[in-house]
Amino acid sequence: MIHSGDTLENPVTGERLVFHRTSPDTNGEAVLVETSVRPGGYVAAAHLHPYQSERFQVLAGRLALRVGGEERVLVPGDVAVVAPGTPHRFWNAGETDARFAVEVRPALGFESLIETMFTLAAQGKTNGKGIPNPLRLAVIARAHFDTVRLPFPPAPIQRAALALGAPIGRALGYRATTTPVGRRQALDSPSRPERTYARGRPHETRR
């Protein structure tokens, strides 16, 4: 679970997130993160959040944001809101770090998704754009379908494809969530048990 003050870095996409408010802090209403994107950095792929809005407020640098068919370059003080269901992507449009605050409403599975994708990138389990292999991605995408989707094909087609691919991925040992080593984690390995904690004592479960 992500906690306020936690930091996640994606060495592939060049993103660094500091969590200021998390789902437990807001009773699931929102997540607030401060994001830094190094020069040449970007979000892994164009995507949409079917039930969540995102509010971007630029603090430093230049952030390119494509929302639907419109592309803007935001500078410090600029604010942009992406409505639910709207395709979007962003990248650093300058020569210094782009730093901005992002508020996601409601929280849903945003933290779990980010932690999983960033951890896989740090473990070398994504391609050069930060995307896992198709069967691993199917497992993740099916579990987070209410949090994020591709802009196309239409959602029913995506859902049908994931219904075919995700069971194969799970049979190969891929998991819907992956967290960094050192956390109370579900390691991305089918042979290693998950360690959970109750009243300070570790217990092992298998998933």
N, CA and C of each residue as an Amber inpcrd file, in Angstrom:
protein
   621
   0.8370000  -1.1980000   0.0000000   0.0000000   0.0000000   0.0000000
   0.8710000   1.2470000   0.0000000   0.4950000   2.2020000  -0.8090000
   1.1950000   3.4790000  -0.8670000   0.8100000   4.3280000   0.3460000
   1.8020000   5.0320000   0.9020000   1.5770000   5.9250000   2.0330000
   2.0170000   7.3440000   1.6710000   1.4580000   8.3250000   2.3280000
   1.8830000   9.7070000   2.1230000   3.3800000   9.8290000   2.3720000
   4.0640000  10.5270000   1.4750000   5.5090000  10.6830000   1.5730000
   6.2880000   9.6680000   0.7710000   5.6300000   8.5990000   0.2980000
   6.3180000   7.5940000  -0.5190000   6.7120000   8.1850000  -1.8640000
   7.8100000   7.6820000  -2.4110000   8.3010000   8.1010000  -3.7170000
   8.4570000   6.8840000  -4.6130000   7.9990000   6.9920000  -5.8390000
   8.1830000   5.9530000  -6.8470000   8.8780000   6.5580000  -8.0570000
   9.8160000   5.8130000  -8.6360000  10.5300000   6.2800000  -9.8210000
  10.4270000   5.2470000 -10.9250000  10.2760000   5.7280000 -12.1400000
  10.2710000   4.8750000 -13.3190000  11.5180000   5.1950000 -14.1370000
  12.5310000   4.2970000 -14.1190000  13.7810000   4.5900000 -14.8140000
  13.6530000   4.5620000 -16.3300000  12.5650000   3.9820000 -16.8370000
  12.3760000   3.8950000 -18.2890000  11.7450000   5.1720000 -18.8260000
  10.6630000   5.6210000 -18.1950000   9.9470000   6.7980000 -18.6930000
  10.4710000   8.1120000 -18.1280000  11.2840000   8.0440000 -17.0790000
  11.8430000   9.2570000 -16.4960000  10.9000000   9.9830000 -15.5640000
   9.8940000   9.2960000 -15.0260000   8.9390000   9.8990000 -14.1090000
   9.3170000   9.6050000 -12.6520000   9.0640000  10.5710000 -11.7940000
   9.2740000  10.4100000 -10.3540000   8.0680000  10.9930000  -9.6400000
   7.4080000  10.1780000  -8.8100000   6.1860000  10.5960000  -8.1240000
   6.4000000  10.6090000  -6.6220000   5.9850000  11.7050000  -5.9850000
   5.9510000  11.8090000  -4.5280000   4.4870000  11.9260000  -4.1260000
   4.0300000  10.9980000  -3.2980000   2.6200000  10.9700000  -2.9020000
   2.4020000  11.8870000  -1.6960000   1.5390000  12.8840000  -1.8750000
   1.2290000  13.8290000  -0.8010000  -0.0690000  13.4700000  -0.0770000
  -1.0550000  12.9810000  -0.8180000  -2.2940000  12.4890000  -0.2140000
  -2.6750000  11.1980000  -0.9150000  -3.0300000  10.1970000  -0.1390000
  -3.3280000   8.8900000  -0.6970000  -4.7970000   8.5370000  -0.4850000
  -5.1910000   7.4090000  -1.0420000  -6.5740000   6.9730000  -0.8950000
  -6.9980000   6.8400000   0.5700000  -6.1870000   6.2260000   1.4530000
  -6.6000000   6.1630000   2.8650000  -6.7410000   7.5390000   3.5120000
  -5.9120000   8.5100000   3.0750000  -5.9860000   9.8560000   3.6470000
  -7.3000000  10.5430000   3.3200000  -7.8760000  10.2070000   2.1590000
  -9.0460000  10.9310000   1.6570000 -10.2970000  10.0660000   1.6000000
 -10.2540000   8.8950000   2.2550000 -11.3890000   7.9590000   2.1850000
 -11.7460000   7.5990000   0.7500000 -10.7060000   7.4910000  -0.0830000
 -10.9020000   7.0860000  -1.4660000 -11.3320000   8.1870000  -2.4060000
 -11.4360000   9.4230000  -1.9020000 -11.9280000  10.5100000  -2.7480000
 -10.9030000  10.9850000  -3.7640000  -9.6120000  10.9420000  -3.4210000
  -8.6120000  11.5100000  -4.3170000  -7.2240000  10.9940000  -3.9700000
  -6.3200000  11.1520000  -4.9300000  -4.8890000  10.9450000  -4.7310000
  -4.1920000  12.1960000  -5.2410000  -3.2480000  12.7210000  -4.4620000
  -2.4830000  13.8970000  -4.8760000  -1.0170000  13.5340000  -4.9190000
  -0.3980000  13.6970000  -6.0750000   1.0220000  13.3900000  -6.2360000
   1.7310000  14.5770000  -6.8610000   3.0050000  14.7190000  -6.5080000
   3.8740000  15.6750000  -7.1860000   4.7650000  14.8820000  -8.1240000
   4.7070000  15.2040000  -9.3930000   5.3940000  14.4420000 -10.4270000
   6.5230000  15.2590000 -11.0270000   7.6630000  14.6200000 -11.2220000
   8.7690000  15.2140000 -11.9700000   9.0530000  14.3180000 -13.1650000
   9.2470000  14.9360000 -14.3110000   9.5790000  14.1950000 -15.5280000
  10.8640000  14.7900000 -16.0850000  11.8750000  13.9480000 -16.2360000
  13.1580000  14.4430000 -16.7230000  13.0610000  14.8250000 -18.2030000
  14.0100000  15.6170000 -18.7250000  14.0050000  15.9440000 -20.1490000
  13.9890000  14.6690000 -20.9980000  13.1030000  14.6420000 -21.9700000
  12.9270000  13.4510000 -22.7850000  11.9880000  12.4310000 -22.1880000
  11.4870000  12.6660000 -20.9610000  10.6080000  11.7270000 -20.2880000
   9.1580000  11.8850000 -20.7270000   8.3440000  10.8770000 -20.3920000
   6.9710000  10.8180000 -20.8970000   6.1670000   9.8040000 -20.0930000
   4.8620000   9.9010000 -20.1740000   4.0070000   8.8360000 -19.6650000
   4.0640000   7.6950000 -20.6780000   3.9340000   6.4470000 -20.1860000
   4.2370000   5.2940000 -21.0280000   3.3820000   5.2090000 -22.2900000
   2.1140000   5.5750000 -22.2170000   1.2400000   5.4430000 -23.3860000
   0.0310000   6.3480000 -23.2370000  -0.5640000   6.7100000 -24.3710000
  -1.8430000   7.4030000 -24.3240000  -2.8660000   6.4890000 -23.6610000
  -3.7420000   7.0640000 -22.8540000  -4.6870000   6.2680000 -22.0870000
  -5.8650000   7.1390000 -21.6750000  -6.8490000   6.4940000 -21.0660000
  -7.9670000   7.2360000 -20.4890000  -8.3670000   6.5770000 -19.1710000
  -8.9750000   7.3770000 -18.3280000  -9.5220000   6.8910000 -17.0580000
 -11.0430000   6.9830000 -17.1630000 -11.7410000   5.8380000 -17.2450000
 -13.1750000   5.8990000 -17.5250000 -14.0080000   6.6020000 -16.4650000
 -13.5610000   6.5700000 -15.1990000 -14.3690000   7.1240000 -14.1160000
 -13.6320000   8.1660000 -13.2770000 -12.4630000   8.5790000 -13.7130000
 -11.6490000   9.5080000 -12.9110000 -11.2960000  10.7550000 -13.7080000
 -11.2050000  11.8680000 -12.9990000 -10.6710000  13.0940000 -13.5830000
  -9.2450000  13.2940000 -13.0840000  -8.4560000  14.0150000 -13.8710000
  -7.0930000  14.3700000 -13.4810000  -6.9080000  15.8780000 -13.6190000
  -6.3550000  16.4750000 -12.5860000  -6.0680000  17.9110000 -12.6080000
  -4.5550000  18.1020000 -12.5560000  -4.0030000  18.7280000 -13.5850000
  -2.5680000  18.9960000 -13.6820000  -2.3010000  20.4650000 -13.3700000
  -1.3640000  20.7360000 -12.4680000  -0.9350000  22.1080000 -12.1930000
   0.5830000  22.1330000 -12.2840000   1.0930000  22.8780000 -13.2470000
   2.5350000  22.8940000 -13.4940000   3.2270000  23.8050000 -12.4850000
   4.3080000  23.2770000 -11.9090000   5.0750000  24.0050000 -10.8980000
   6.4070000  24.5100000 -11.4430000   6.9950000  23.7730000 -12.3830000
   8.2810000  24.1700000 -12.9490000   8.4590000  23.4640000 -14.2880000
   9.2030000  24.0950000 -15.1950000   9.4890000  23.4860000 -16.4810000
   8.3420000  23.6250000 -17.4710000   8.3970000  22.8090000 -18.5090000
   7.4020000  22.8510000 -19.5820000   6.8330000  21.4450000 -19.7840000
   5.5230000  21.3410000 -19.6870000   4.8500000  20.0550000 -19.8110000
   3.9400000  20.0730000 -21.0310000   4.1830000  19.1550000 -21.9640000
   3.2860000  19.0010000 -23.1090000   2.1780000  18.0360000 -22.7110000
   0.9470000  18.4140000 -22.9840000  -0.2130000  17.6090000 -22.6300000
  -1.1420000  17.5330000 -23.8340000  -1.3910000  16.3280000 -24.2960000
  -2.3430000  16.1170000 -25.3820000  -3.6190000  15.5370000 -24.7960000
  -4.7130000  16.2430000 -24.9510000  -6.0080000  15.8280000 -24.4140000
  -6.9720000  15.7330000 -25.5860000  -7.4560000  14.5100000 -25.8560000
  -8.2770000  14.3330000 -27.0450000  -7.4540000  14.6810000 -28.2690000
  -7.9260000  15.5990000 -29.0780000  -7.1850000  16.0230000 -30.2590000
  -6.4400000  17.3270000 -30.0730000  -6.3980000  17.8490000 -28.8360000
  -5.7790000  19.1460000 -28.5820000  -4.4640000  18.9770000 -27.8280000
  -3.4400000  19.6660000 -28.3040000  -2.1330000  19.5960000 -27.6550000
  -1.7510000  20.9740000 -27.1250000  -1.2960000  21.0050000 -25.8520000
  -0.8850000  22.2470000 -25.2210000   0.4680000  22.0660000 -24.5640000
   1.2120000  23.1570000 -24.4390000   2.4150000  23.1710000 -23.6250000
   2.1320000  24.0450000 -22.4140000   2.1740000  23.4300000 -21.2480000
   1.8580000  24.1280000 -20.0080000   3.1380000  24.6150000 -19.3460000
   3.0790000  25.8010000 -18.7580000   4.2150000  26.3940000 -18.0600000
   3.7800000  26.6630000 -16.6210000   4.7240000  27.0180000 -15.7360000
   4.3610000  27.2070000 -14.3290000   3.1580000  28.1270000 -14.1320000
   2.2130000  27.6500000 -13.3330000   0.9810000  28.3840000 -13.0710000
  -0.1980000  27.8930000 -13.8940000   0.0820000  27.2000000 -14.9980000
  -1.0020000  26.6860000 -15.8310000  -1.6650000  25.4750000 -15.1800000
  -2.9650000  25.3640000 -15.4110000  -3.7520000  24.2520000 -14.8950000
  -4.5590000  23.6480000 -16.0370000  -4.6300000  22.3340000 -16.0810000
  -5.4580000  21.6430000 -17.0660000  -6.1830000  20.5010000 -16.3740000
  -7.4400000  20.2960000 -16.7350000  -8.2450000  19.2190000 -16.1620000
  -8.6590000  18.2680000 -17.2770000  -8.4080000  16.9940000 -17.0570000
  -8.7890000  15.9570000 -18.0120000 -10.0300000  15.2590000 -17.4630000
 -11.1080000  15.3350000 -18.2110000 -12.3770000  14.7540000 -17.7630000
 -12.3500000  13.2320000 -17.8970000 -13.1650000  12.5270000 -17.1230000
 -13.2410000  11.0710000 -17.2410000 -13.5330000  10.6460000 -18.6830000
 -12.8850000   9.5640000 -19.1070000 -13.1220000   9.0220000 -20.4340000
 -12.4070000   9.7360000 -21.5560000 -11.5290000  10.7010000 -21.2400000
 -10.8520000  11.4850000 -22.2710000  -9.4320000  10.9640000 -22.5050000
  -9.0840000  10.5570000 -23.7220000  -7.7180000  10.1060000 -23.9880000
  -6.7180000  11.2330000 -23.7610000  -5.5720000  10.8900000 -23.1860000
  -4.5500000  11.8990000 -22.9510000  -3.1900000  11.2540000 -22.7610000
  -2.1690000  12.0540000 -22.8990000  -0.8000000  11.6460000 -22.5950000
   0.0170000  12.9110000 -22.3600000   1.1790000  12.7780000 -21.7440000
   2.0170000  13.9430000 -21.4860000   3.4800000  13.5800000 -21.6440000
   4.2950000  14.6240000 -21.8330000   5.7400000  14.4430000 -21.9230000
   6.4260000  15.7620000 -21.5940000   7.7000000  15.6810000 -21.2760000
   8.4800000  16.8750000 -20.9630000   8.8130000  17.5900000 -22.2660000
   8.4080000  18.8450000 -22.3510000   8.6280000  19.6230000 -23.5680000
   9.7800000  20.6060000 -23.4230000  10.5630000  20.4790000 -22.3430000
  11.6480000  21.4290000 -22.1130000  12.9910000  20.7480000 -21.9240000
  13.9650000  21.5310000 -21.5050000  15.3350000  21.0430000 -21.3200000
  15.6910000  20.8620000 -19.8510000  14.7310000  21.1310000 -18.9750000
  14.9030000  20.8840000 -17.5380000  13.7440000  20.0160000 -17.0670000
  13.8210000  19.5500000 -15.8310000  12.7300000  18.7230000 -15.3160000
  11.4050000  19.4810000 -15.3590000  10.3620000  18.7970000 -15.7870000
   9.0080000  19.3270000 -15.6770000   8.4320000  18.8150000 -14.3550000
   7.9420000  19.7210000 -13.5380000   7.4160000  19.3390000 -12.2260000
   5.9850000  19.8500000 -12.1160000   5.0880000  18.9830000 -11.7000000
   3.6790000  19.3610000 -11.6540000   2.9420000  18.5270000 -10.6200000
   1.8580000  19.0870000 -10.0970000   0.9790000  18.3800000  -9.1690000
  -0.1590000  17.7620000  -9.9620000  -0.5070000  16.5380000  -9.5900000
  -1.6250000  15.8450000 -10.2330000  -2.5830000  15.3670000  -9.1540000
  -3.8490000  15.7430000  -9.3020000  -4.8810000  15.2400000  -8.4070000
  -5.8180000  14.3480000  -9.2110000  -5.9730000  13.1050000  -8.7510000
  -6.8400000  12.1220000  -9.4010000  -8.0630000  11.9110000  -8.5220000
  -9.2610000  12.0300000  -9.1230000 -10.5200000  11.8660000  -8.3800000
 -11.4710000  10.9590000  -9.1470000 -12.0580000   9.9550000  -8.4760000
 -11.7050000   9.3720000  -7.1760000 -10.4430000   8.5310000  -7.2920000
  -9.9800000   7.9830000  -6.1830000  -8.7050000   7.2680000  -6.1750000
  -8.7840000   5.9530000  -6.9520000  -9.8340000   5.1500000  -6.7020000
  -9.9690000   3.8240000  -7.2980000  -8.6530000   3.0560000  -7.1640000
  -8.1750000   2.4420000  -8.2620000  -6.9450000   1.6450000  -8.1870000
  -5.7130000   2.3610000  -8.6960000  -5.7270000   3.6990000  -8.6860000
  -4.6190000   4.4600000  -9.2660000  -3.2810000   4.1150000  -8.6190000
  -3.2450000   4.0720000  -7.3010000  -1.9690000   3.8240000  -6.6100000
  -1.4320000   2.4330000  -6.9240000  -2.3050000   1.4440000  -6.9230000
  -1.8900000   0.0770000  -7.2300000  -1.3390000  -0.0260000  -8.6440000
  -2.0080000   0.6130000  -9.5880000  -1.5610000   0.5810000 -10.9780000
  -0.1890000   1.2140000 -11.1370000  -0.0010000   2.4160000 -10.5760000
   1.2740000   3.1170000 -10.6970000   2.3960000   2.3210000 -10.0380000
   2.1380000   1.8110000  -8.8560000   3.1690000   1.0540000  -8.1570000
   3.5770000  -0.1830000  -8.9650000   2.6100000  -0.8590000  -9.5530000
   2.8980000  -2.0460000 -10.3450000   3.7200000  -1.7100000 -11.5760000
   3.3010000  -0.7110000 -12.3390000   4.0000000  -0.3730000 -13.5870000
   5.3990000   0.1650000 -13.3220000   5.5540000   0.9980000 -12.2920000
   6.8700000   1.5590000 -11.9930000   7.8130000   0.4720000 -11.4720000
   7.2890000  -0.4460000 -10.6650000   8.1270000  -1.5140000 -10.1300000
   8.6110000  -2.4360000 -11.2440000   7.7320000  -2.7840000 -12.1600000
   8.1380000  -3.6350000 -13.2780000   9.2020000  -2.9560000 -14.1290000
   9.0650000  -1.6580000 -14.3470000  10.0890000  -0.9320000 -15.1110000
  11.4270000  -0.9690000 -14.3800000  11.3940000  -0.7790000 -13.0620000
  12.6300000  -0.8030000 -12.2720000  13.2630000  -2.1900000 -12.2750000
  12.4470000  -3.2340000 -12.4210000  12.9470000  -4.6000000 -12.4450000
  13.3700000  -5.0440000 -13.8420000  13.2650000  -4.1620000 -14.8330000
  13.6410000  -4.5160000 -16.1880000  12.6320000  -5.4010000 -16.8880000
  11.3650000  -5.3430000 -16.4710000  10.3360000  -6.2200000 -17.0270000
   9.3720000  -5.4740000 -17.9310000   9.8600000  -4.4050000 -18.5780000
   9.0740000  -3.6820000 -19.5720000   9.9420000  -3.4680000 -20.8080000
   9.3000000  -3.0160000 -21.8830000  10.0830000  -2.6590000 -23.0700000
  10.6390000  -1.2460000 -22.9160000  11.2140000  -0.7170000 -23.9860000
  11.8550000   0.5920000 -23.9250000  10.9030000   1.7510000 -23.7320000
   9.6010000   1.4900000 -23.8030000   8.6060000   2.5340000 -23.5600000
   7.9120000   2.3700000 -22.2130000   8.3360000   1.3740000 -21.4350000
   7.7560000   1.1670000 -20.1160000   6.5350000   0.2790000 -20.1030000
   6.3260000  -0.5310000 -21.1720000   5.1530000  -1.3890000 -21.2800000
   5.5680000  -2.8490000 -21.0840000   4.9010000  -3.6000000 -20.2010000
   5.2050000  -5.0220000 -20.0360000   4.8170000  -5.8230000 -21.2760000
   5.2400000  -7.1000000 -21.3170000   4.8610000  -7.9390000 -22.4490000
   3.3440000  -8.1290000 -22.4700000   2.7590000  -8.4940000 -23.6300000
   1.2970000  -8.4880000 -23.7730000   0.5460000  -9.3330000 -22.7500000
   1.0380000 -10.5070000 -22.4050000   0.3020000 -11.3520000 -21.4640000
   0.3880000 -10.8090000 -20.0440000   1.5510000 -10.2920000 -19.6490000
   1.6460000  -9.6480000 -18.3280000   0.7500000  -8.4160000 -18.2850000
   0.7650000  -7.6520000 -19.3710000  -0.0700000  -6.4500000 -19.4280000
  -1.5520000  -6.8090000 -19.3700000  -1.9430000  -7.9240000 -19.9880000
  -3.3460000  -8.3330000 -19.9550000  -3.8010000  -8.5980000 -18.5330000
  -2.9550000  -9.2440000 -17.7290000  -3.3000000  -9.5180000 -16.3350000
  -3.4970000  -8.2110000 -15.5700000  -2.5690000  -7.2760000 -15.7600000
  -2.6360000  -5.9880000 -15.0600000  -3.8480000  -5.1830000 -15.5290000
  -4.0280000  -5.1080000 -16.8500000  -5.0930000  -4.2740000 -17.4030000
  -6.4730000  -4.7890000 -17.0280000  -6.6270000  -6.1100000 -16.9720000
  -7.9360000  -6.6440000 -16.5940000  -8.2720000  -6.3010000 -15.1440000
  -7.2860000  -6.3750000 -14.2640000  -7.5170000  -6.0660000 -12.8560000
  -7.7670000  -4.5780000 -12.6270000  -7.2520000  -3.7300000 -13.5180000
  -7.3670000  -2.2790000 -13.3430000  -8.2610000  -1.6560000 -14.4190000
  -9.2080000  -2.4280000 -14.9380000  -9.9980000  -1.9630000 -16.0850000
 -10.8630000  -0.7510000 -15.7460000 -11.2390000  -0.5930000 -14.4880000
 -12.0170000   0.5800000 -14.0900000 -11.1440000   1.7940000 -13.8090000
  -9.8250000   1.5810000 -13.8270000  -8.9000000   2.6850000 -13.5670000
  -8.2880000   3.2360000 -14.8440000  -7.9180000   2.3680000 -15.7710000
  -7.2610000   2.8350000 -16.9880000  -7.5950000   1.9160000 -18.1530000
  -7.7130000   2.5050000 -19.3450000  -7.9400000   1.7610000 -20.5810000
  -7.2030000   2.4560000 -21.7160000  -7.0420000   1.7470000 -22.8080000
  -6.5050000   2.3480000 -24.0170000  -7.5890000   3.1890000 -24.6910000
  -7.1870000   4.2110000 -25.4620000  -8.1850000   5.0050000 -26.1810000
  -8.9580000   4.1830000 -27.2110000  -8.3350000   3.1690000 -27.7630000
  -8.9740000   2.2840000 -28.7310000  -8.2510000   0.9390000 -28.6800000
  -8.9180000  -0.1350000 -29.0940000 -10.2730000  -0.2400000 -29.6480000
 -11.3340000   0.0170000 -28.5830000 -12.6130000  -0.0450000 -28.9410000
 -13.6820000   0.2080000 -27.9630000 -13.5760000  -0.7190000 -26.7570000
 -14.1120000  -0.2500000 -25.6340000 -13.9950000  -0.9750000 -24.3670000
 -14.4860000  -2.4220000 -24.4440000 -15.6230000  -2.7290000 -25.1050000
 -16.0510000  -4.1320000 -25.1510000 -15.0380000  -5.0440000 -25.8370000
 -14.3630000  -4.5310000 -26.8560000 -13.3460000  -5.3330000 -27.5420000
 -12.1340000  -5.5210000 -26.6390000 -11.7370000  -4.4570000 -25.9470000
 -10.6280000  -4.5910000 -24.9990000 -10.9680000  -5.6120000 -23.9170000
 -12.1870000  -5.5350000 -23.3970000 -12.5980000  -6.4440000 -22.3300000
 -12.5540000  -7.9020000 -22.8170000 -13.0230000  -8.1370000 -24.0360000
 -13.0180000  -9.4900000 -24.5840000 -11.5900000 -10.0040000 -24.7810000
 -10.7060000  -9.1360000 -25.2630000  -9.3130000  -9.5520000 -25.4700000
  -8.6360000  -9.8690000 -24.1430000  -8.9140000  -9.0600000 -23.1290000
  -8.3140000  -9.3010000 -21.8160000  -8.8570000 -10.5790000 -21.1850000
 -10.1290000 -10.8850000 -21.4590000 -10.7130000 -12.1140000 -20.9220000
 -10.0210000 -13.3440000 -21.4910000  -9.4420000 -13.2190000 -22.6750000
  -8.6970000 -14.3250000 -23.2720000  -7.2460000 -14.3370000 -22.8110000
  -6.6230000 -13.1560000 -22.7930000  -5.1920000 -13.0850000 -22.4950000
  -4.8380000 -13.1920000 -21.0270000  -5.6730000 -12.6180000 -20.1500000
  -5.3240000 -12.5810000 -18.7310000  -5.2050000 -13.9750000 -18.1030000
  -6.1160000 -14.9190000 -18.3700000  -5.9410000 -16.2480000 -17.7790000
  -4.6510000 -16.9370000 -18.2130000  -4.2490000 -16.7160000 -19.4490000
  -2.9810000 -17.2930000 -19.9050000  -1.8210000 -16.6590000 -19.1460000
  -1.8790000 -15.3420000 -19.0000000  -0.8280000 -14.6500000 -18.2530000
  -0.7380000 -15.1230000 -16.8140000  -1.8810000 -15.2970000 -16.1720000
  -1.8750000 -15.7670000 -14.7830000  -1.3320000 -17.1910000 -14.6970000
  -1.6330000 -18.0130000 -15.7010000  -1.1140000 -19.3830000 -15.7130000
   0.4110000 -19.3900000 -15.8370000   0.9530000 -18.3550000 -16.4530000
   2.4070000 -18.2280000 -16.5710000   3.0440000 -17.6130000 -15.3250000
   2.2070000 -17.2250000 -14.3670000   2.7290000 -16.6950000 -13.1150000
   2.7190000 -15.1900000 -13.0000000   2.1720000 -14.4890000 -13.9920000
   2.1100000 -13.0350000 -13.9140000   1.0190000 -12.6090000 -12.9310000
   1.2810000 -11.5040000 -12.2290000   0.3620000 -11.0180000 -11.2090000
  -0.2120000  -9.6670000 -11.5790000  -1.3740000  -9.3890000 -11.0240000
  -2.0330000  -8.1140000 -11.3080000  -1.3680000  -6.9530000 -10.5990000
  -0.6940000  -7.2220000  -9.4780000  -0.0190000  -6.1690000  -8.7240000
   1.3920000  -6.6190000  -8.3790000   2.2950000  -5.6740000  -8.3970000
   3.6830000  -5.9230000  -8.0400000   4.1780000  -4.7300000  -7.2480000
   4.8470000  -4.9660000  -6.1290000   5.3430000  -3.8830000  -5.2940000
   6.8330000  -4.0300000  -5.0730000   7.5170000  -2.9410000  -4.7430000
   8.9740000  -2.9990000  -4.5910000   9.4050000  -3.9420000  -3.4790000
  10.5640000  -4.5660000  -3.6690000  11.1600000  -5.3770000  -2.6170000
  11.4100000  -4.4800000  -1.4130000  11.0930000  -4.9990000  -0.2320000
  11.2520000  -4.1910000   0.9750000   9.9260000  -3.7130000   1.5160000
   8.8770000  -3.7030000   0.6480000   7.5480000  -3.3720000   1.1220000
   6.8410000  -4.6330000   1.5920000   5.6660000  -4.4990000   2.2030000
   4.8000000  -5.6490000   2.4380000   4.2230000  -6.0120000   1.0810000
   4.8230000  -6.9850000   0.4380000   4.6520000  -7.0970000  -0.9850000
   4.1410000  -8.4340000  -1.4640000   3.6530000  -8.3910000  -2.7130000
   3.4180000  -9.6100000  -3.4780000   4.4790000  -9.6130000  -4.5650000
   5.5670000 -10.3410000  -4.3720000   6.6360000 -10.3510000  -5.3500000
   6.1440000 -10.9490000  -6.6530000   6.6910000 -10.4490000  -7.7470000
   6.2550000 -10.8840000  -9.0600000   6.9040000 -12.2230000  -9.4030000
   6.5710000 -13.2310000  -8.6330000   7.1000000 -14.5720000  -8.8490000
   6.0790000 -15.5740000  -8.3460000   5.6890000 -16.5470000  -9.1710000
   4.6630000 -17.4880000  -8.7340000   5.1400000 -18.4500000  -7.6660000
   6.4500000 -18.5680000  -7.4850000   6.9690000 -19.5650000  -6.5620000
   7.2550000 -19.0090000  -5.1830000   7.1220000 -17.6870000  -5.0280000
   7.4680000 -17.0730000  -3.7600000   6.2110000 -16.6050000  -3.0460000
   6.0080000 -16.9470000  -1.7810000   4.7670000 -16.5750000  -1.1020000
   4.7160000 -15.1050000  -0.7530000   3.5110000 -14.5920000  -0.7190000
   3.2910000 -13.2220000  -0.2580000   3.3520000 -13.2120000   1.2520000
   3.9920000 -12.1940000   1.8000000   4.0660000 -12.0640000   3.2540000
   3.1590000 -10.9170000   3.6760000   2.2100000 -11.2300000   4.5180000
   1.3430000 -10.1970000   5.0580000   1.5430000 -10.1490000   6.5610000
   1.0890000  -9.0780000   7.1640000   1.3690000  -8.8610000   8.5780000
   0.0750000  -8.6180000   9.3400000  -0.0710000  -9.3170000  10.4250000
  -1.2130000  -9.1050000  11.3220000  -0.6880000  -9.0460000  12.7420000
  -0.9150000  -7.8920000  13.3870000  -0.4490000  -7.6710000  14.7600000
   1.0510000  -7.9490000  14.8990000   1.7930000  -7.5150000  13.8470000
   3.2480000  -7.5810000  13.9330000   3.8560000  -8.9060000  13.5850000
   3.0290000  -9.9430000  13.3200000   3.5830000 -11.2460000  13.0000000
   3.3690000 -11.5640000  11.5320000   4.4120000 -12.0350000  10.8270000
   4.2550000 -12.3190000   9.3970000   3.5000000 -13.6110000   9.1750000
   2.6650000 -13.6340000   8.1390000   1.9630000 -14.8200000   7.7130000
   2.1840000 -14.9700000   6.2160000   2.2520000 -16.1890000   5.7340000
   2.4820000 -16.4200000   4.3220000   1.1910000 -16.8930000   3.6650000
   0.8990000 -16.2880000   2.5150000  -0.2280000 -16.7200000   1.7170000
   0.2370000 -16.8500000   0.2950000  -0.4460000 -17.6450000  -0.4930000
  -0.0810000 -17.8070000  -1.8940000  -1.2250000 -17.2770000  -2.7640000
  -0.8220000 -16.6260000  -3.8620000  -1.8200000 -16.0320000  -4.7520000
  -1.6060000 -16.5420000  -6.1520000
